[in-house]
Amino acid sequence: MTPAQPELVHDLEGDSPRRRQWRVVIPVKPARRGKSRLASGAPREGLARAIALDTIAAAAACPAVAQVFVVTDDAGLPLAAADIPGLRFVAEEGARGLDAAIALGMAAAGTDAHRAALLGDLPALRPDDLAAALDAATAPSRAVVADAEGSGSTLVTATAGVAWTSAFGDGSFTRHLALGCVDLEIPRGSTLRRDVDTPDQLAEAADLGLGPRTSAALPGRATGPAQNSR
């Protein structure tokens, strides 16, 4: 199969074209089941959905991304994400586990383009941080970005034509290396590495600058800078 040509778009800062090469799959649990360890004073369901939406919006705004595939069985998420352009939703139809959900998204994405799986709990994610990692991931056939603690994974990639495989969950970084992924060595302070499961991790994400939906969902916090548009 001949690989599809990447979509040509114009750089927002000039007239030079940039190539959107990546199809990004984001698995999202239903908000009622998400973030069970995150006691923040905010209603958990609303906060879990806000975190997912900020992550999705950042990926959709990334200049390296051609298409975002959201895998979920949360029936309310497509409506909540109606203001984020260019999304494609894939129905999970029941909890299957993280890797199985990602595999559904990858089946929809095809193999004729570069693909990435991105965790849906990165509320401070900036599009340019994601773009930097994806640009670095075009060289190795498979790559991985560790979370801020260095034990988990927030992003796993495969270039066009390479069969997809992933092993998310606790301690996944070592497993992804064993699968042949190259460590992209993204700086620890990158917003791509700060996933959120606990109040302390949410506080770290807040120091980086939360996306607007997550900021609005937290009590007593003014809406933060629109990180997803950067």
PDB file of N, CA and C in Angstrom, residues 60-135:
ATOM      1  N   ALA A  60      -5.595  18.252  19.185  1.00  0.00           N
ATOM      2  CA  ALA A  60      -6.221  18.738  17.955  1.00  0.00           C
ATOM      3  C   ALA A  60      -5.563  20.009  17.442  1.00  0.00           C
ATOM      4  N   ALA A  61      -5.010  20.817  18.358  1.00  0.00           N
ATOM      5  CA  ALA A  61      -4.359  22.073  17.982  1.00  0.00           C
ATOM      6  C   ALA A  61      -2.894  21.895  17.617  1.00  0.00           C
ATOM      7  N   CYS A  62      -2.358  20.694  17.770  1.00  0.00           N
ATOM      8  CA  CYS A  62      -0.943  20.450  17.521  1.00  0.00           C
ATOM      9  C   CYS A  62      -0.632  20.521  16.030  1.00  0.00           C
ATOM     10  N   PRO A  63       0.391  21.261  15.630  1.00  0.00           N
ATOM     11  CA  PRO A  63       0.684  21.419  14.210  1.00  0.00           C
ATOM     12  C   PRO A  63       1.220  20.164  13.536  1.00  0.00           C
ATOM     13  N   ALA A  64       1.559  19.130  14.311  1.00  0.00           N
ATOM     14  CA  ALA A  64       2.036  17.888  13.714  1.00  0.00           C
ATOM     15  C   ALA A  64       0.927  16.853  13.524  1.00  0.00           C
ATOM     16  N   VAL A  65      -0.288  17.157  13.984  1.00  0.00           N
ATOM     17  CA  VAL A  65      -1.366  16.171  14.026  1.00  0.00           C
ATOM     18  C   VAL A  65      -2.371  16.409  12.903  1.00  0.00           C
ATOM     19  N   ALA A  66      -2.637  15.365  12.129  1.00  0.00           N
ATOM     20  CA  ALA A  66      -3.623  15.439  11.050  1.00  0.00           C
ATOM     21  C   ALA A  66      -5.017  15.065  11.524  1.00  0.00           C
ATOM     22  N   GLN A  67      -5.117  14.114  12.452  1.00  0.00           N
ATOM     23  CA  GLN A  67      -6.417  13.616  12.899  1.00  0.00           C
ATOM     24  C   GLN A  67      -6.294  13.092  14.309  1.00  0.00           C
ATOM     25  N   VAL A  68      -7.295  13.400  15.135  1.00  0.00           N
ATOM     26  CA  VAL A  68      -7.387  12.858  16.493  1.00  0.00           C
ATOM     27  C   VAL A  68      -8.545  11.880  16.543  1.00  0.00           C
ATOM     28  N   PHE A  69      -8.268  10.671  17.016  1.00  0.00           N
ATOM     29  CA  PHE A  69      -9.273   9.631  17.209  1.00  0.00           C
ATOM     30  C   PHE A  69      -9.486   9.474  18.717  1.00  0.00           C
ATOM     31  N   VAL A  70     -10.704   9.681  19.174  1.00  0.00           N
ATOM     32  CA  VAL A  70     -11.030   9.557  20.595  1.00  0.00           C
ATOM     33  C   VAL A  70     -11.809   8.264  20.791  1.00  0.00           C
ATOM     34  N   VAL A  71     -11.261   7.356  21.584  1.00  0.00           N
ATOM     35  CA  VAL A  71     -11.908   6.066  21.841  1.00  0.00           C
ATOM     36  C   VAL A  71     -12.558   6.129  23.213  1.00  0.00           C
ATOM     37  N   THR A  72     -13.867   5.954  23.253  1.00  0.00           N
ATOM     38  CA  THR A  72     -14.577   6.083  24.533  1.00  0.00           C
ATOM     39  C   THR A  72     -15.934   5.408  24.453  1.00  0.00           C
ATOM     40  N   ASP A  73     -16.446   5.033  25.635  1.00  0.00           N
ATOM     41  CA  ASP A  73     -17.856   4.643  25.709  1.00  0.00           C
ATOM     42  C   ASP A  73     -18.636   5.644  26.541  1.00  0.00           C
ATOM     43  N   ASP A  74     -18.095   6.859  26.643  1.00  0.00           N
ATOM     44  CA  ASP A  74     -18.766   7.972  27.309  1.00  0.00           C
ATOM     45  C   ASP A  74     -19.657   8.661  26.277  1.00  0.00           C
ATOM     46  N   ALA A  75     -20.954   8.391  26.346  1.00  0.00           N
ATOM     47  CA  ALA A  75     -21.878   8.907  25.335  1.00  0.00           C
ATOM     48  C   ALA A  75     -21.970  10.427  25.345  1.00  0.00           C
ATOM     49  N   GLY A  76     -21.637  11.053  26.472  1.00  0.00           N
ATOM     50  CA  GLY A  76     -21.728  12.505  26.555  1.00  0.00           C
ATOM     51  C   GLY A  76     -20.507  13.237  26.052  1.00  0.00           C
ATOM     52  N   LEU A  77     -19.413  12.534  25.801  1.00  0.00           N
ATOM     53  CA  LEU A  77     -18.170  13.211  25.438  1.00  0.00           C
ATOM     54  C   LEU A  77     -18.234  13.898  24.071  1.00  0.00           C
ATOM     55  N   PRO A  78     -18.811  13.279  23.034  1.00  0.00           N
ATOM     56  CA  PRO A  78     -18.852  13.982  21.741  1.00  0.00           C
ATOM     57  C   PRO A  78     -19.568  15.330  21.815  1.00  0.00           C
ATOM     58  N   LEU A  79     -20.643  15.396  22.561  1.00  0.00           N
ATOM     59  CA  LEU A  79     -21.344  16.669  22.695  1.00  0.00           C
ATOM     60  C   LEU A  79     -20.494  17.670  23.463  1.00  0.00           C
ATOM     61  N   ALA A  80     -19.840  17.216  24.531  1.00  0.00           N
ATOM     62  CA  ALA A  80     -18.993  18.105  25.320  1.00  0.00           C
ATOM     63  C   ALA A  80     -17.811  18.616  24.511  1.00  0.00           C
ATOM     64  N   ALA A  81     -17.386  17.848  23.505  1.00  0.00           N
ATOM     65  CA  ALA A  81     -16.230  18.220  22.681  1.00  0.00           C
ATOM     66  C   ALA A  81     -16.638  18.879  21.365  1.00  0.00           C
ATOM     67  N   ALA A  82     -17.880  19.312  21.267  1.00  0.00           N
ATOM     68  CA  ALA A  82     -18.386  19.842  20.001  1.00  0.00           C
ATOM     69  C   ALA A  82     -17.623  21.080  19.531  1.00  0.00           C
ATOM     70  N   ASP A  83     -16.984  21.789  20.451  1.00  0.00           N
ATOM     71  CA  ASP A  83     -16.253  22.998  20.061  1.00  0.00           C
ATOM     72  C   ASP A  83     -14.810  22.711  19.650  1.00  0.00           C
ATOM     73  N   ILE A  84     -14.403  21.444  19.656  1.00  0.00           N
ATOM     74  CA  ILE A  84     -13.047  21.071  19.241  1.00  0.00           C
ATOM     75  C   ILE A  84     -13.127  20.509  17.830  1.00  0.00           C
ATOM     76  N   PRO A  85     -12.526  21.164  16.851  1.00  0.00           N
ATOM     77  CA  PRO A  85     -12.707  20.744  15.455  1.00  0.00           C
ATOM     78  C   PRO A  85     -11.911  19.494  15.103  1.00  0.00           C
ATOM     79  N   GLY A  86     -12.414  18.764  14.128  1.00  0.00           N
ATOM     80  CA  GLY A  86     -11.647  17.712  13.486  1.00  0.00           C
ATOM     81  C   GLY A  86     -11.509  16.414  14.244  1.00  0.00           C
ATOM     82  N   LEU A  87     -12.383  16.142  15.219  1.00  0.00           N
ATOM     83  CA  LEU A  87     -12.265  14.905  15.983  1.00  0.00           C
ATOM     84  C   LEU A  87     -13.012  13.767  15.299  1.00  0.00           C
ATOM     85  N   ARG A  88     -12.528  12.567  15.512  1.00  0.00           N
ATOM     86  CA  ARG A  88     -13.257  11.371  15.102  1.00  0.00           C
ATOM     87  C   ARG A  88     -13.421  10.491  16.326  1.00  0.00           C
ATOM     88  N   PHE A  89     -14.657  10.121  16.636  1.00  0.00           N
ATOM     89  CA  PHE A  89     -14.932   9.300  17.811  1.00  0.00           C
ATOM     90  C   PHE A  89     -15.091   7.835  17.403  1.00  0.00           C
ATOM     91  N   VAL A  90     -14.498   6.961  18.209  1.00  0.00           N
ATOM     92  CA  VAL A  90     -14.584   5.516  18.011  1.00  0.00           C
ATOM     93  C   VAL A  90     -15.250   4.936  19.248  1.00  0.00           C
ATOM     94  N   ALA A  91     -16.363   4.250  19.070  1.00  0.00           N
ATOM     95  CA  ALA A  91     -17.106   3.701  20.203  1.00  0.00           C
ATOM     96  C   ALA A  91     -16.382   2.498  20.789  1.00  0.00           C
ATOM     97  N   GLU A  92     -16.128   2.559  22.091  1.00  0.00           N
ATOM     98  CA  GLU A  92     -15.465   1.440  22.763  1.00  0.00           C
ATOM     99  C   GLU A  92     -16.456   0.333  23.070  1.00  0.00           C
ATOM    100  N   GLU A  93     -17.713   0.685  23.349  1.00  0.00           N
ATOM    101  CA  GLU A  93     -18.777  -0.286  23.604  1.00  0.00           C
ATOM    102  C   GLU A  93     -18.428  -1.225  24.751  1.00  0.00           C
ATOM    103  N   GLY A  94     -18.165  -0.624  25.904  1.00  0.00           N
ATOM    104  CA  GLY A  94     -17.853  -1.402  27.091  1.00  0.00           C
ATOM    105  C   GLY A  94     -16.373  -1.349  27.409  1.00  0.00           C
ATOM    106  N   ALA A  95     -16.045  -1.409  28.699  1.00  0.00           N
ATOM    107  CA  ALA A  95     -14.652  -1.317  29.127  1.00  0.00           C
ATOM    108  C   ALA A  95     -13.864  -2.521  28.627  1.00  0.00           C
ATOM    109  N   ARG A  96     -12.761  -2.252  27.933  1.00  0.00           N
ATOM    110  CA  ARG A  96     -11.928  -3.318  27.377  1.00  0.00           C
ATOM    111  C   ARG A  96     -10.505  -3.273  27.911  1.00  0.00           C
ATOM    112  N   GLY A  97     -10.166  -2.244  28.643  1.00  0.00           N
ATOM    113  CA  GLY A  97      -8.788  -2.039  29.048  1.00  0.00           C
ATOM    114  C   GLY A  97      -8.119  -1.046  28.120  1.00  0.00           C
ATOM    115  N   LEU A  98      -7.063  -0.415  28.615  1.00  0.00           N
ATOM    116  CA  LEU A  98      -6.437   0.687  27.899  1.00  0.00           C
ATOM    117  C   LEU A  98      -5.856   0.256  26.555  1.00  0.00           C
ATOM    118  N   ASP A  99      -5.083  -0.818  26.536  1.00  0.00           N
ATOM    119  CA  ASP A  99      -4.459  -1.240  25.284  1.00  0.00           C
ATOM    120  C   ASP A  99      -5.485  -1.707  24.262  1.00  0.00           C
ATOM    121  N   ALA A 100      -6.543  -2.370  24.727  1.00  0.00           N
ATOM    122  CA  ALA A 100      -7.587  -2.810  23.805  1.00  0.00           C
ATOM    123  C   ALA A 100      -8.336  -1.622  23.222  1.00  0.00           C
ATOM    124  N   ALA A 101      -8.593  -0.597  24.047  1.00  0.00           N
ATOM    125  CA  ALA A 101      -9.243   0.608  23.540  1.00  0.00           C
ATOM    126  C   ALA A 101      -8.365   1.301  22.513  1.00  0.00           C
ATOM    127  N   ILE A 102      -7.074   1.401  22.798  1.00  0.00           N
ATOM    128  CA  ILE A 102      -6.150   2.016  21.848  1.00  0.00           C
ATOM    129  C   ILE A 102      -6.111   1.227  20.542  1.00  0.00           C
ATOM    130  N   ALA A 103      -6.131  -0.097  20.643  1.00  0.00           N
ATOM    131  CA  ALA A 103      -6.109  -0.924  19.435  1.00  0.00           C
ATOM    132  C   ALA A 103      -7.321  -0.641  18.547  1.00  0.00           C
ATOM    133  N   LEU A 104      -8.485  -0.388  19.153  1.00  0.00           N
ATOM    134  CA  LEU A 104      -9.656  -0.009  18.352  1.00  0.00           C
ATOM    135  C   LEU A 104      -9.399   1.287  17.598  1.00  0.00           C
ATOM    136  N   GLY A 105      -8.824   2.254  18.282  1.00  0.00           N
ATOM    137  CA  GLY A 105      -8.505   3.505  17.622  1.00  0.00           C
ATOM    138  C   GLY A 105      -7.489   3.333  16.521  1.00  0.00           C
ATOM    139  N   MET A 106      -6.496   2.494  16.744  1.00  0.00           N
ATOM    140  CA  MET A 106      -5.478   2.264  15.725  1.00  0.00           C
ATOM    141  C   MET A 106      -6.058   1.560  14.505  1.00  0.00           C
ATOM    142  N   ALA A 107      -7.022   0.677  14.716  1.00  0.00           N
ATOM    143  CA  ALA A 107      -7.684   0.032  13.581  1.00  0.00           C
ATOM    144  C   ALA A 107      -8.404   1.067  12.727  1.00  0.00           C
ATOM    145  N   ALA A 108      -9.011   2.058  13.379  1.00  0.00           N
ATOM    146  CA  ALA A 108      -9.679   3.127  12.638  1.00  0.00           C
ATOM    147  C   ALA A 108      -8.677   4.042  11.954  1.00  0.00           C
ATOM    148  N   ALA A 109      -7.513   4.230  12.570  1.00  0.00           N
ATOM    149  CA  ALA A 109      -6.509   5.143  12.027  1.00  0.00           C
ATOM    150  C   ALA A 109      -5.791   4.559  10.819  1.00  0.00           C
ATOM    151  N   GLY A 110      -5.717   3.224  10.710  1.00  0.00           N
ATOM    152  CA  GLY A 110      -5.005   2.610   9.596  1.00  0.00           C
ATOM    153  C   GLY A 110      -3.510   2.574   9.843  1.00  0.00           C
ATOM    154  N   THR A 111      -2.776   2.042   8.870  1.00  0.00           N
ATOM    155  CA  THR A 111      -1.327   1.892   9.019  1.00  0.00           C
ATOM    156  C   THR A 111      -0.538   2.727   8.023  1.00  0.00           C
ATOM    157  N   ASP A 112      -1.219   3.541   7.211  1.00  0.00           N
ATOM    158  CA  ASP A 112      -0.544   4.272   6.140  1.00  0.00           C
ATOM    159  C   ASP A 112      -0.069   5.653   6.563  1.00  0.00           C
ATOM    160  N   ALA A 113      -0.005   5.920   7.862  1.00  0.00           N
ATOM    161  CA  ALA A 113       0.497   7.188   8.377  1.00  0.00           C
ATOM    162  C   ALA A 113       1.163   6.923   9.720  1.00  0.00           C
ATOM    163  N   HIS A 114       1.937   7.890  10.185  1.00  0.00           N
ATOM    164  CA  HIS A 114       2.484   7.786  11.536  1.00  0.00           C
ATOM    165  C   HIS A 114       1.337   7.834  12.545  1.00  0.00           C
ATOM    166  N   ARG A 115       1.451   7.000  13.608  1.00  0.00           N
ATOM    167  CA  ARG A 115       0.392   6.920  14.610  1.00  0.00           C
ATOM    168  C   ARG A 115       0.963   7.066  16.009  1.00  0.00           C
ATOM    169  N   ALA A 116       0.148   7.610  16.896  1.00  0.00           N
ATOM    170  CA  ALA A 116       0.568   7.772  18.286  1.00  0.00           C
ATOM    171  C   ALA A 116      -0.621   7.527  19.198  1.00  0.00           C
ATOM    172  N   ALA A 117      -0.342   6.929  20.351  1.00  0.00           N
ATOM    173  CA  ALA A 117      -1.336   6.812  21.419  1.00  0.00           C
ATOM    174  C   ALA A 117      -0.944   7.792  22.508  1.00  0.00           C
ATOM    175  N   LEU A 118      -1.891   8.637  22.883  1.00  0.00           N
ATOM    176  CA  LEU A 118      -1.663   9.684  23.881  1.00  0.00           C
ATOM    177  C   LEU A 118      -2.631   9.476  25.026  1.00  0.00           C
ATOM    178  N   LEU A 119      -2.128   9.465  26.253  1.00  0.00           N
ATOM    179  CA  LEU A 119      -3.025   9.350  27.393  1.00  0.00           C
ATOM    180  C   LEU A 119      -3.920  10.579  27.485  1.00  0.00           C
ATOM    181  N   GLY A 120      -5.133  10.377  28.004  1.00  0.00           N
ATOM    182  CA  GLY A 120      -6.113  11.453  28.047  1.00  0.00           C
ATOM    183  C   GLY A 120      -6.151  12.217  29.347  1.00  0.00           C
ATOM    184  N   ASP A 121      -5.044  12.193  30.112  1.00  0.00           N
ATOM    185  CA  ASP A 121      -5.041  12.860  31.421  1.00  0.00           C
ATOM    186  C   ASP A 121      -3.861  13.820  31.551  1.00  0.00           C
ATOM    187  N   LEU A 122      -3.712  14.677  30.542  1.00  0.00           N
ATOM    188  CA  LEU A 122      -2.621  15.643  30.488  1.00  0.00           C
ATOM    189  C   LEU A 122      -3.208  17.056  30.422  1.00  0.00           C
ATOM    190  N   PRO A 123      -3.742  17.568  31.534  1.00  0.00           N
ATOM    191  CA  PRO A 123      -4.521  18.808  31.489  1.00  0.00           C
ATOM    192  C   PRO A 123      -3.700  20.067  31.240  1.00  0.00           C
ATOM    193  N   ALA A 124      -2.370  19.981  31.344  1.00  0.00           N
ATOM    194  CA  ALA A 124      -1.525  21.141  31.063  1.00  0.00           C
ATOM    195  C   ALA A 124      -0.871  21.056  29.681  1.00  0.00           C
ATOM    196  N   LEU A 125      -1.206  20.029  28.907  1.00  0.00           N
ATOM    197  CA  LEU A 125      -0.518  19.774  27.645  1.00  0.00           C
ATOM    198  C   LEU A 125      -0.576  20.976  26.703  1.00  0.00           C
ATOM    199  N   ARG A 126       0.589  21.322  26.154  1.00  0.00           N
ATOM    200  CA  ARG A 126       0.678  22.374  25.151  1.00  0.00           C
ATOM    201  C   ARG A 126       0.918  21.736  23.786  1.00  0.00           C
ATOM    202  N   PRO A 127       0.243  22.226  22.754  1.00  0.00           N
ATOM    203  CA  PRO A 127       0.425  21.654  21.415  1.00  0.00           C
ATOM    204  C   PRO A 127       1.874  21.612  20.963  1.00  0.00           C
ATOM    205  N   ASP A 128       2.662  22.629  21.276  1.00  0.00           N
ATOM    206  CA  ASP A 128       4.048  22.656  20.818  1.00  0.00           C
ATOM    207  C   ASP A 128       4.900  21.598  21.512  1.00  0.00           C
ATOM    208  N   ASP A 129       4.583  21.256  22.764  1.00  0.00           N
ATOM    209  CA  ASP A 129       5.312  20.181  23.437  1.00  0.00           C
ATOM    210  C   ASP A 129       5.016  18.840  22.775  1.00  0.00           C
ATOM    211  N   LEU A 130       3.761  18.627  22.413  1.00  0.00           N
ATOM    212  CA  LEU A 130       3.411  17.404  21.697  1.00  0.00           C
ATOM    213  C   LEU A 130       4.076  17.383  20.328  1.00  0.00           C
ATOM    214  N   ALA A 131       4.079  18.508  19.626  1.00  0.00           N
ATOM    215  CA  ALA A 131       4.698  18.580  18.304  1.00  0.00           C
ATOM    216  C   ALA A 131       6.185  18.251  18.369  1.00  0.00           C
ATOM    217  N   ALA A 132       6.878  18.747  19.396  1.00  0.00           N
ATOM    218  CA  ALA A 132       8.308  18.474  19.529  1.00  0.00           C
ATOM    219  C   ALA A 132       8.567  16.976  19.671  1.00  0.00           C
ATOM    220  N   ALA A 133       7.741  16.307  20.470  1.00  0.00           N
ATOM    221  CA  ALA A 133       7.914  14.867  20.653  1.00  0.00           C
ATOM    222  C   ALA A 133       7.591  14.110  19.360  1.00  0.00           C
ATOM    223  N   LEU A 134       6.531  14.492  18.683  1.00  0.00           N
ATOM    224  CA  LEU A 134       6.162  13.798  17.447  1.00  0.00           C
ATOM    225  C   LEU A 134       7.190  14.028  16.350  1.00  0.00           C
ATOM    226  N   ASP A 135       7.756  15.221  16.296  1.00  0.00           N
ATOM    227  CA  ASP A 135       8.822  15.462  15.319  1.00  0.00           C
ATOM    228  C   ASP A 135      10.014  14.548  15.594  1.00  0.00           C
TER     229      ASP A 135
END
